Amino acid sequence: MKKIPSFTINHEKLLRGIYVSRKDLVGGEVVTTFDIRMKEPNREPAITGRAIHAMEHLAATYLRNNEAWKDRVIYWGPMGCLTGNYLLLRGDYESKDIVELMKQTFQFIADFEGNVPGATPRDCGNYSFMDLPDAKREAKIFLEEVLNCMTEANLIYPV
């Protein structure tokens, strides 16, 4: 069976950052899938399931309420390996195009106070499986160590 493109990226060289994972033509429009890589694969501990679940609720809520971007947001969700998230946007974009949006998103998560949106039995299939303090900590680390000091190495997949 042929490998899918995301399994052809050299994860041994992959840094934390924002990468264009793929672009697809859907109904005549481009959909850009971003790899929002928060951890260096196989070199850093993965994000806990509870933290990334809280982060998913917060980021999805923020992005779908962002006046400038909400009509382009298709999906935000965690990677199975727990080293980052995927963001799918309607439109043809490059990594640099969403750096400011990611800064705003991760600042929102880092600063969030209160109840996580959708963290109730009625709204979520595993509502108690969340760790807001850890999500905030992970968001702050990614914001300070990566997003606030982006380089080309954090925007283009390694060869």
Tab-separated table of N, CA, C and O in Angstrom, residues 12 15 25 36-37 63-64 66 81 94 115 121-122 129 146 157:
chain	number	residue	atom	x	y	z
A	12	GLU	N	12.183	12.957	11.943
A	12	GLU	CA	13.415	13.049	12.727
A	12	GLU	C	14.044	14.435	12.631
A	12	GLU	O	14.864	14.807	13.463
A	15	LEU	N	10.824	20.306	13.128
A	15	LEU	CA	10.834	21.227	14.259
A	15	LEU	C	9.415	21.638	14.609
A	15	LEU	O	8.485	21.394	13.853
A	25	LEU	N	-8.266	20.396	-3.782
A	25	LEU	CA	-9.310	21.099	-4.508
A	25	LEU	C	-10.632	20.427	-4.158
A	25	LEU	O	-10.825	19.237	-4.412
A	36	ILE	N	0.098	22.189	12.678
A	36	ILE	CA	0.500	23.103	13.745
A	36	ILE	C	1.271	22.245	14.746
A	36	ILE	O	0.711	21.642	15.656
A	37	ARG	N	2.572	22.161	14.554
A	37	ARG	CA	3.417	21.203	15.267
A	37	ARG	C	3.956	21.841	16.538
A	37	ARG	O	4.828	22.701	16.501
A	63	LEU	N	-11.329	30.219	16.928
A	63	LEU	CA	-11.225	30.360	15.477
A	63	LEU	C	-12.582	30.542	14.811
A	63	LEU	O	-12.720	31.324	13.869
A	64	ARG	N	-13.586	29.835	15.290
A	64	ARG	CA	-14.912	29.919	14.676
A	64	ARG	C	-15.673	31.173	15.095
A	64	ARG	O	-16.768	31.426	14.595
A	66	ASN	N	-13.675	34.141	15.314
A	66	ASN	CA	-12.780	35.195	14.842
A	66	ASN	C	-13.398	35.844	13.612
A	66	ASN	O	-13.578	35.186	12.583
A	81	CYS	N	-0.830	11.529	17.213
A	81	CYS	CA	0.447	11.366	17.922
A	81	CYS	C	0.605	12.351	19.073
A	81	CYS	O	1.582	12.281	19.824
A	94	GLU	N	-0.214	29.960	2.589
A	94	GLU	CA	1.111	29.490	2.965
A	94	GLU	C	1.228	29.626	4.480
A	94	GLU	O	0.451	30.343	5.114
A	115	ASN	N	-14.782	28.339	32.469
A	115	ASN	CA	-15.116	26.993	32.032
A	115	ASN	C	-14.786	26.818	30.560
A	115	ASN	O	-15.097	27.691	29.738
A	121	PRO	N	-21.558	17.400	29.848
A	121	PRO	CA	-22.021	16.107	29.330
A	121	PRO	C	-22.925	16.249	28.109
A	121	PRO	O	-22.925	15.394	27.224
A	122	ARG	N	-23.683	17.319	28.046
A	122	ARG	CA	-24.585	17.548	26.913
A	122	ARG	C	-23.825	17.879	25.628
A	122	ARG	O	-24.243	17.515	24.540
A	129	PHE	N	-12.578	14.804	30.382
A	129	PHE	CA	-11.209	14.469	29.970
A	129	PHE	C	-10.510	15.731	29.458
A	129	PHE	O	-10.227	15.881	28.268
A	146	VAL	N	8.104	29.423	20.043
A	146	VAL	CA	8.024	29.170	18.602
A	146	VAL	C	7.344	30.319	17.862
A	146	VAL	O	7.951	30.973	17.023
A	157	TYR	N	8.555	22.400	5.662
A	157	TYR	CA	8.927	21.033	6.035
A	157	TYR	C	10.384	20.761	5.685
A	157	TYR	O	10.867	21.161	4.621
